[in-house]
Amino acid sequence: MPSTAITHINTLVTNDPSLGIGPLGQIQDAALVIEGDRIAWIGTSSRAPATDSHIDATGRTVIPGFVDSHSHLLFAGERGAEFHARMSGRPYAAGGIATTVAATRQADDAELARRLALFRAEMARQGTTTVETKSGYGLTVADEARALRIAARQLTEVTFLGAHIVPPEYADDPAGYVALVTGPMLDACAPHARWIDAFCEEGAFDADQARAVLTAGRARGLRPRLHANQLGHGPGVQLAVELGAAAADHCTHLTDADVDALAQGRTVATLLPGCEFSTRAPYPDARRLLDAGAVVAIATDCNPGSSFTSSMPFCLAVAVREMGMTPDEALWAATAGGAAALERTDIGRLATGCRADLALLDAPEPVHLAYRPGVPLVAAVWRAGARIS
């Protein structure tokens, strides 16, 4: 297979402490070799082997591609008026999702596929090489299944979120909707998804309903994850840990027992700072989770209502400024942490045998991602060994 060397990297972040300095495994004056879709070699520039082609990083930084483990990209329409009202004093509530459901049901397949491709390209330009996305804006058997079919043509990390909200036509029969989600809807959607999710929150689904959804999905071979503890204290985090979910996402309002459960279990706490930024809600306390020993990820939660950002660098910078994370911790959470939330070991780090997903930054050190917020530092991106931006 053809090989390419990237040399004279001032700082290479591997996320493998055995390869370099500190928890990020940083190597100075580094080089790496891409062969096919994998990393074939990593070391210092002076020892780089001969390759078919060569790229001089000219003293810049290389990091693993960002892993965005929580997004909602299968939708039509937008909710700018809702954002304007919220910034003018109206609080965020889960019910706004119904607006997007109505628009998404009216959109055709081509429009949804086109928008997904645009968002994916937008994310790639900002260094994101792996994206998870969900259904949840159709809420009928046909609309949920088509959303997942469209997503599965472009992405490998696809989540069935039929339990996003109870749609208007089931407002008087939430039990009937849960039966639909765990029966005919799951039958139609399971072949196109890897994950199953539920919005466990007041105004959406309670613990018993969420448990029924995740348990049914798991019986069909889907791995569970859960929207948990976003709008207030609730049972979501405890339920996620109980069911062995890969991730509990949001984790904004946590008790000491919630933090202990996350620290002692294998469920990743995925924090979504773009959501708090967009809703003026309190930020989650990442420092509290990290000090307790929990595994933390950062993701965008890109969606038209509560976090319409596709930028992992922005979310990283907000996590450092507002959530008590160090720049190194935030970078790890946005790469290796996201990979852990997707139960992946081939992405989120740069080591021999890993998928060649990486971003070249116009900066000498990775701290510039937080140090220079809002600046487009990503100069080039490779996914599976191919340059995509």
Tab-separated table of C-alpha atoms in Angstrom:
chain	number	residue	atom	x	y	z
A	1	MET	CA	0.000	0.000	0.000
A	2	PRO	CA	1.224	3.552	-0.641
A	3	SER	CA	2.743	5.238	2.399
A	4	THR	CA	2.918	8.885	3.483
A	5	ALA	CA	5.118	10.405	6.169
A	6	ILE	CA	4.229	13.573	8.051
A	7	THR	CA	7.445	14.934	9.568
A	8	HIS	CA	8.669	17.900	11.603
A	9	ILE	CA	5.595	17.881	13.811
A	10	ASN	CA	6.395	20.176	16.718
A	11	THR	CA	3.941	18.366	19.023
A	12	LEU	CA	2.285	15.056	18.212
A	13	VAL	CA	-0.572	14.068	20.530
A	14	THR	CA	-0.917	10.283	20.553
A	15	ASN	CA	-3.180	9.804	23.625
A	16	ASP	CA	-0.912	6.847	24.401
A	17	PRO	CA	1.273	7.532	27.474
A	18	SER	CA	3.605	4.680	26.500
A	19	LEU	CA	4.625	6.602	23.385
A	20	GLY	CA	5.373	10.029	24.821
A	21	ILE	CA	5.100	12.512	27.651
A	22	GLY	CA	2.139	12.751	30.031
A	23	PRO	CA	-1.389	11.390	29.651
A	24	LEU	CA	-1.558	12.722	26.083
A	25	GLY	CA	1.594	10.805	25.115
A	26	GLN	CA	3.092	13.880	23.452
A	27	ILE	CA	6.140	13.532	21.211
A	28	GLN	CA	8.202	16.570	20.218
A	29	ASP	CA	9.781	16.959	16.764
A	30	ALA	CA	7.738	13.957	15.754
A	31	ALA	CA	6.768	12.076	12.634
A	32	LEU	CA	4.197	9.490	11.701
A	33	VAL	CA	3.625	7.231	8.721
A	34	ILE	CA	0.236	6.491	7.174
A	35	GLU	CA	-0.058	3.275	5.193
A	36	GLY	CA	-3.453	2.606	3.674
A	37	ASP	CA	-6.048	3.511	6.284
A	38	ARG	CA	-3.801	2.887	9.309
A	39	ILE	CA	-0.926	4.382	11.260
A	40	ALA	CA	2.126	2.307	10.374
A	41	TRP	CA	4.830	4.061	12.402
A	42	ILE	CA	5.281	6.830	14.991
A	43	GLY	CA	8.483	8.325	16.349
A	44	THR	CA	10.826	11.279	16.027
A	45	SER	CA	11.446	13.006	12.708
A	46	SER	CA	15.114	12.014	12.648
A	47	ARG	CA	14.156	8.344	12.588
A	48	ALA	CA	11.300	8.509	10.092
A	49	PRO	CA	11.493	5.715	7.500
A	50	ALA	CA	11.417	6.265	3.750
A	51	THR	CA	7.909	6.520	2.300
A	52	ASP	CA	6.225	7.007	-1.058
A	53	SER	CA	5.260	10.587	-0.236
A	54	HIS	CA	6.080	13.178	2.390
A	55	ILE	CA	4.379	16.116	4.090
A	56	ASP	CA	6.346	18.657	6.127
A	57	ALA	CA	4.291	19.837	9.114
A	58	THR	CA	6.681	22.806	9.521
A	59	GLY	CA	6.578	22.824	13.303
A	60	ARG	CA	2.825	22.539	13.717
A	61	THR	CA	0.717	20.217	15.905
A	62	VAL	CA	-0.947	16.933	14.986
A	63	ILE	CA	-3.771	15.530	17.123
A	64	PRO	CA	-6.114	12.554	16.766
A	65	GLY	CA	-9.278	13.428	14.879
A	66	PHE	CA	-12.077	14.585	17.147
A	67	VAL	CA	-14.675	11.951	18.020
A	68	ASP	CA	-18.120	13.555	18.290
A	69	SER	CA	-20.062	10.877	20.151
A	70	HIS	CA	-23.405	12.727	20.451
A	71	SER	CA	-25.208	14.594	17.686
A	72	HIS	CA	-28.685	14.893	16.138
A	73	LEU	CA	-28.116	15.575	12.439
A	74	LEU	CA	-31.185	13.954	10.822
A	75	PHE	CA	-33.583	16.885	10.777
A	76	ALA	CA	-35.165	19.556	8.619
A	77	GLY	CA	-35.869	23.181	9.402
A	78	GLU	CA	-34.308	25.318	12.107
A	79	ARG	CA	-35.316	26.975	15.374
A	80	GLY	CA	-33.618	30.351	15.305
A	81	ALA	CA	-36.733	32.080	16.605
A	82	GLU	CA	-36.748	29.766	19.626
A	83	PHE	CA	-33.096	30.615	20.305
A	84	HIS	CA	-33.859	34.323	20.013
A	85	ALA	CA	-36.720	33.987	22.503
A	86	ARG	CA	-34.560	31.977	24.890
A	87	MET	CA	-31.807	34.582	24.778
A	88	SER	CA	-34.529	37.101	25.560
A	89	GLY	CA	-35.538	35.312	28.737
A	90	ARG	CA	-37.626	32.234	27.968
A	91	PRO	CA	-36.170	28.999	29.482
A	92	TYR	CA	-35.428	25.905	27.397
A	93	ALA	CA	-37.897	22.993	27.631
A	94	ALA	CA	-37.918	19.619	25.905
A	95	GLY	CA	-41.189	20.390	24.100
A	96	GLY	CA	-39.463	22.412	21.378
A	97	ILE	CA	-38.437	19.131	19.773
A	98	ALA	CA	-41.983	18.798	18.392
A	99	THR	CA	-41.299	21.732	16.037
A	100	THR	CA	-38.412	19.872	14.426
A	101	VAL	CA	-40.423	16.642	14.284
A	102	ALA	CA	-43.080	18.372	12.165
A	103	ALA	CA	-40.489	19.792	9.725
A	104	THR	CA	-38.575	16.523	9.478
A	105	ARG	CA	-41.659	14.479	8.681
A	106	GLN	CA	-42.381	16.821	5.761
A	107	ALA	CA	-38.855	16.641	4.292
A	108	ASP	CA	-38.033	14.059	1.635
A	109	ASP	CA	-35.174	11.564	1.801
A	110	ALA	CA	-32.946	13.541	-0.556
A	111	GLU	CA	-33.196	16.660	1.598
A	112	LEU	CA	-32.331	14.804	4.795
A	113	ALA	CA	-29.374	13.068	3.115
A	114	ARG	CA	-28.124	16.368	1.663
A	115	ARG	CA	-28.263	18.099	5.037
A	116	LEU	CA	-26.501	15.220	6.774
A	117	ALA	CA	-23.682	15.343	4.211
A	118	LEU	CA	-23.344	19.108	4.690
A	119	PHE	CA	-23.112	18.797	8.461
A	120	ARG	CA	-20.618	15.956	8.175
A	121	ALA	CA	-18.408	18.050	5.867
A	122	GLU	CA	-18.735	21.056	8.185
A	123	MET	CA	-17.563	18.905	11.091
A	124	ALA	CA	-14.680	17.472	9.071
A	125	ARG	CA	-13.350	20.950	8.294
A	126	GLN	CA	-13.108	21.486	12.058
A	127	GLY	CA	-11.152	18.286	12.694
A	128	THR	CA	-13.935	15.791	13.448
A	129	THR	CA	-13.311	12.395	11.876
A	130	THR	CA	-15.924	10.246	13.663
A	131	VAL	CA	-19.539	11.301	14.179
A	132	GLU	CA	-22.362	9.548	15.992
A	133	THR	CA	-25.853	10.664	15.078
A	134	LYS	CA	-29.394	9.742	16.052
A	135	SER	CA	-32.899	9.476	14.758
A	136	GLY	CA	-35.584	10.991	16.972
A	137	TYR	CA	-37.181	13.642	14.788
A	138	GLY	CA	-39.571	11.301	12.968
A	139	LEU	CA	-41.303	9.413	15.794
A	140	THR	CA	-43.314	7.196	13.460
A	141	VAL	CA	-42.216	3.749	12.349
A	142	ALA	CA	-41.663	4.875	8.764
A	143	ASP	CA	-39.937	8.174	9.601
A	144	GLU	CA	-37.581	6.715	12.206
A	145	ALA	CA	-36.613	3.835	9.918
A	146	ARG	CA	-35.928	6.119	6.940
A	147	ALA	CA	-33.803	8.457	9.064
A	148	LEU	CA	-31.646	5.560	10.175
A	149	ARG	CA	-31.365	4.169	6.643
A	150	ILE	CA	-30.152	7.575	5.447
A	151	ALA	CA	-27.694	7.896	8.329
A	152	ALA	CA	-26.298	4.385	7.874
A	153	ARG	CA	-25.340	5.184	4.266
A	154	GLN	CA	-22.969	7.903	5.501
A	155	LEU	CA	-22.018	6.958	9.084
A	156	THR	CA	-21.166	3.842	11.065
A	157	GLU	CA	-22.163	5.188	14.504
A	158	VAL	CA	-25.949	5.376	14.211
A	159	THR	CA	-28.399	5.486	17.133
A	160	PHE	CA	-32.122	4.695	17.278
A	161	LEU	CA	-33.780	7.413	19.386
A	162	GLY	CA	-37.459	6.730	18.920
A	163	ALA	CA	-37.821	7.562	22.623
A	164	HIS	CA	-36.920	11.234	22.152
A	165	ILE	CA	-40.297	12.693	23.124
A	166	VAL	CA	-43.851	11.384	23.060
A	167	PRO	CA	-45.261	12.737	19.767
A	168	PRO	CA	-48.469	14.792	19.793
A	169	GLU	CA	-50.602	11.957	18.428
A	170	TYR	CA	-49.723	9.877	21.520
A	171	ALA	CA	-49.995	12.707	24.065
A	172	ASP	CA	-52.845	10.924	25.850
A	173	ASP	CA	-51.278	7.462	25.543
A	174	PRO	CA	-47.558	7.513	26.418
A	175	ALA	CA	-47.670	3.813	27.309
A	176	GLY	CA	-48.955	3.092	23.828
A	177	TYR	CA	-46.055	5.039	22.337
A	178	VAL	CA	-43.513	3.111	24.419
A	179	ALA	CA	-45.138	-0.096	23.149
A	180	LEU	CA	-44.736	1.185	19.588
A	181	VAL	CA	-41.065	2.090	20.160
A	182	THR	CA	-40.227	-1.275	21.716
A	183	GLY	CA	-42.260	-3.240	19.156
A	184	PRO	CA	-42.873	-2.329	15.495
A	185	MET	CA	-40.577	0.702	15.505
A	186	LEU	CA	-37.663	-1.249	16.964
A	187	ASP	CA	-38.266	-4.053	14.460
A	188	ALA	CA	-37.999	-1.571	11.588
A	189	CYS	CA	-35.055	0.376	12.985
A	190	ALA	CA	-32.731	-2.203	14.569
A	191	PRO	CA	-31.213	-3.370	11.242
A	192	HIS	CA	-29.927	0.152	10.532
A	193	ALA	CA	-28.497	1.127	13.951
A	194	ARG	CA	-25.711	0.170	16.318
A	195	TRP	CA	-27.074	1.965	19.403
A	196	ILE	CA	-30.348	2.605	21.213
A	197	ASP	CA	-31.017	5.740	23.267
A	198	ALA	CA	-33.809	7.423	25.242
A	199	PHE	CA	-34.386	10.893	26.661
A	200	CYS	CA	-34.858	10.121	30.363
A	201	GLU	CA	-36.161	13.440	31.661
A	202	GLU	CA	-39.259	15.072	33.055
A	203	GLY	CA	-41.359	15.951	30.033
A	204	ALA	CA	-39.938	13.058	28.032
A	205	PHE	CA	-39.586	9.492	29.459
A	206	ASP	CA	-39.398	8.316	33.054
A	207	ALA	CA	-37.020	5.658	34.368
A	208	ASP	CA	-39.402	2.734	33.836
A	209	GLN	CA	-40.148	3.792	30.273
A	210	ALA	CA	-36.472	4.374	29.467
A	211	ARG	CA	-35.540	1.022	30.997
A	212	ALA	CA	-38.145	-0.729	28.838
A	213	VAL	CA	-36.793	0.945	25.695
A	214	LEU	CA	-33.123	0.224	26.367
A	215	THR	CA	-33.800	-3.338	27.488
A	216	ALA	CA	-35.806	-4.068	24.353
A	217	GLY	CA	-33.074	-2.600	22.185
A	218	ARG	CA	-30.393	-4.587	23.919
A	219	ALA	CA	-32.381	-7.775	23.288
A	220	ARG	CA	-32.238	-6.898	19.564
A	221	GLY	CA	-28.454	-6.488	19.661
A	222	LEU	CA	-28.288	-2.691	20.054
A	223	ARG	CA	-25.933	-1.228	22.651
A	224	PRO	CA	-27.561	1.225	25.111
A	225	ARG	CA	-26.711	4.883	25.758
A	226	LEU	CA	-28.892	7.445	27.500
A	227	HIS	CA	-29.756	11.144	27.656
A	228	ALA	CA	-29.512	11.671	31.415
A	229	ASN	CA	-29.782	14.444	34.018
A	230	GLN	CA	-29.888	17.356	31.598
A	231	LEU	CA	-32.785	19.445	32.885
A	232	GLY	CA	-32.628	18.467	36.551
A	233	HIS	CA	-31.759	15.750	39.032
A	234	GLY	CA	-33.283	12.455	37.991
A	235	PRO	CA	-32.789	8.710	37.639
A	236	GLY	CA	-31.029	8.743	34.253
A	237	VAL	CA	-27.403	8.368	35.320
A	238	GLN	CA	-28.168	5.595	37.785
A	239	LEU	CA	-30.204	3.781	35.134
A	240	ALA	CA	-27.434	4.108	32.549
A	241	VAL	CA	-24.875	2.601	34.916
A	242	GLU	CA	-27.311	-0.129	36.005
A	243	LEU	CA	-27.867	-1.204	32.390
A	244	GLY	CA	-24.190	-0.986	31.458
A	245	ALA	CA	-24.792	1.792	28.951
A	246	ALA	CA	-21.758	2.941	27.014
A	247	ALA	CA	-22.480	6.560	27.901
A	248	ALA	CA	-24.719	8.795	29.983
A	249	ASP	CA	-24.978	12.048	28.052
A	250	HIS	CA	-25.468	15.580	29.454
A	251	CYS	CA	-24.836	14.823	33.183
A	252	THR	CA	-25.560	18.451	34.052
A	253	HIS	CA	-27.285	17.830	37.404
A	254	LEU	CA	-25.544	15.135	39.465
A	255	THR	CA	-25.806	13.985	43.055
A	256	ASP	CA	-22.834	12.525	44.900
A	257	ALA	CA	-24.374	9.088	44.305
A	258	ASP	CA	-24.506	9.777	40.559
A	259	VAL	CA	-20.847	10.774	40.498
A	260	ASP	CA	-19.880	7.690	42.509
A	261	ALA	CA	-21.862	5.446	40.155
A	262	LEU	CA	-20.102	6.858	37.105
A	263	ALA	CA	-16.701	6.603	38.771
A	264	GLN	CA	-17.235	2.991	39.803
A	265	GLY	CA	-18.938	1.806	36.611
A	266	ARG	CA	-17.878	1.635	32.979
A	267	THR	CA	-20.359	4.204	31.658
A	268	VAL	CA	-18.716	7.291	30.149
A	269	ALA	CA	-20.014	10.688	31.258
A	270	THR	CA	-20.454	12.618	28.017
A	271	LEU	CA	-20.605	16.372	28.593
A	272	LEU	CA	-22.179	18.682	26.028
A	273	PRO	CA	-21.026	22.253	26.756
A	274	GLY	CA	-22.593	23.649	23.595
A	275	CYS	CA	-25.984	22.847	25.074
A	276	GLU	CA	-25.406	24.825	28.272
A	277	PHE	CA	-23.906	27.661	26.230
A	278	SER	CA	-27.010	27.782	24.033
A	279	THR	CA	-29.587	27.398	26.811
A	280	ARG	CA	-27.892	29.424	29.569
A	281	ALA	CA	-28.223	26.403	31.840
A	282	PRO	CA	-25.598	25.652	34.510
A	283	TYR	CA	-22.529	23.927	33.129
A	284	PRO	CA	-21.758	20.409	34.354
A	285	ASP	CA	-18.874	20.146	36.815
A	286	ALA	CA	-16.282	18.157	34.895
A	287	ARG	CA	-13.705	18.669	37.639
A	288	ARG	CA	-15.924	16.833	40.113
A	289	LEU	CA	-16.282	13.873	37.747
A	290	LEU	CA	-12.605	13.716	36.851
A	291	ASP	CA	-11.437	13.952	40.461
A	292	ALA	CA	-13.775	11.076	41.332
A	293	GLY	CA	-12.224	8.919	38.598
A	294	ALA	CA	-15.038	8.943	36.031
A	295	VAL	CA	-14.247	8.736	32.310
A	296	VAL	CA	-15.383	11.953	30.615
A	297	ALA	CA	-16.100	12.670	26.960
A	298	ILE	CA	-16.985	15.939	25.214
A	299	ALA	CA	-19.371	16.104	22.252
A	300	THR	CA	-21.285	18.812	20.395
A	301	ASP	CA	-24.906	17.640	20.770
A	302	CYS	CA	-25.362	19.364	17.405
A	303	ASN	CA	-29.123	19.861	16.988
A	304	PRO	CA	-31.385	22.698	15.858
A	305	GLY	CA	-32.878	23.468	19.258
A	306	SER	CA	-30.476	23.409	22.177
A	307	SER	CA	-26.956	23.271	20.666
A	308	PHE	CA	-26.675	24.248	17.015
A	309	THR	CA	-22.894	23.989	16.828
A	310	SER	CA	-20.842	21.454	14.904
A	311	SER	CA	-17.529	22.634	16.366
A	312	MET	CA	-15.627	20.330	18.676
A	313	PRO	CA	-12.869	22.983	19.125
A	314	PHE	CA	-15.525	25.407	20.407
A	315	CYS	CA	-16.891	22.811	22.839
A	316	LEU	CA	-13.367	22.008	24.025
A	317	ALA	CA	-12.655	25.689	24.709
A	318	VAL	CA	-15.923	26.116	26.626
A	319	ALA	CA	-15.156	23.005	28.697
A	320	VAL	CA	-11.816	24.498	29.713
A	321	ARG	CA	-13.251	27.930	30.485
A	322	GLU	CA	-16.493	26.906	32.197
A	323	MET	CA	-16.305	23.285	33.366
A	324	GLY	CA	-13.040	23.051	35.281
A	325	MET	CA	-11.093	20.978	32.757
A	326	THR	CA	-7.450	21.510	31.923
A	327	PRO	CA	-6.632	21.926	28.206
A	328	ASP	CA	-5.083	18.447	28.145
A	329	GLU	CA	-8.108	16.859	29.830
A	330	ALA	CA	-10.492	18.536	27.404
A	331	LEU	CA	-8.494	17.419	24.358
A	332	TRP	CA	-8.414	13.835	25.670
A	333	ALA	CA	-12.179	13.961	26.326
A	334	ALA	CA	-12.853	15.220	22.792
A	335	THR	CA	-10.792	12.431	21.207
A	336	ALA	CA	-10.078	9.350	23.326
A	337	GLY	CA	-13.035	10.087	25.599
A	338	GLY	CA	-15.400	10.163	22.635
A	339	ALA	CA	-13.917	6.901	21.399
A	340	ALA	CA	-14.568	5.328	24.816
A	341	ALA	CA	-18.184	6.556	24.673
A	342	LEU	CA	-18.510	4.668	21.378
A	343	GLU	CA	-16.651	1.615	22.711
A	344	ARG	CA	-13.943	2.052	20.063
A	345	THR	CA	-10.218	1.446	20.462
A	346	ASP	CA	-9.170	2.101	16.853
A	347	ILE	CA	-9.903	5.845	16.932
A	348	GLY	CA	-9.245	8.736	19.324
A	349	ARG	CA	-5.530	7.986	19.538
A	350	LEU	CA	-2.539	7.759	17.220
A	351	ALA	CA	-0.525	4.569	17.573
A	352	THR	CA	0.621	1.819	15.251
A	353	GLY	CA	-2.406	-0.079	13.968
A	354	CYS	CA	-4.943	2.639	14.786
A	355	ARG	CA	-7.075	4.121	12.052
A	356	ALA	CA	-5.300	7.078	10.482
A	357	ASP	CA	-7.703	9.782	11.692
A	358	LEU	CA	-5.824	12.983	12.471
A	359	ALA	CA	-5.864	16.750	12.243
A	360	LEU	CA	-3.005	19.154	11.548
A	361	LEU	CA	-3.290	22.389	13.533
A	362	ASP	CA	-1.865	25.772	12.607
A	363	ALA	CA	-0.362	25.997	16.089
A	364	PRO	CA	2.833	24.798	17.765
A	365	GLU	CA	1.029	23.258	20.768
A	366	PRO	CA	-2.436	21.740	21.308
A	367	VAL	CA	-3.215	24.244	24.094
A	368	HIS	CA	-3.984	26.742	21.313
A	369	LEU	CA	-7.358	25.018	20.824
A	370	ALA	CA	-8.469	26.570	24.132
A	371	TYR	CA	-6.012	29.477	24.135
A	372	ARG	CA	-7.338	30.836	20.802
A	373	PRO	CA	-11.080	30.090	20.934
A	374	GLY	CA	-13.029	30.672	17.758
A	375	VAL	CA	-9.928	30.744	15.545
A	376	PRO	CA	-9.973	28.195	12.665
A	377	LEU	CA	-6.766	26.371	13.559
A	378	VAL	CA	-7.448	23.119	11.672
A	379	ALA	CA	-5.264	23.180	8.547
A	380	ALA	CA	-5.774	19.631	7.253
A	381	VAL	CA	-7.696	16.502	8.207
A	382	TRP	CA	-7.235	12.825	7.365
A	383	ARG	CA	-9.872	10.148	7.891
A	384	ALA	CA	-8.935	6.488	7.403
A	385	GLY	CA	-5.713	7.651	5.731
A	386	ALA	CA	-7.385	9.865	3.135
A	387	ARG	CA	-7.149	13.626	3.281
A	388	ILE	CA	-10.698	14.989	3.569
A	389	SER	CA	-10.089	18.670	4.332
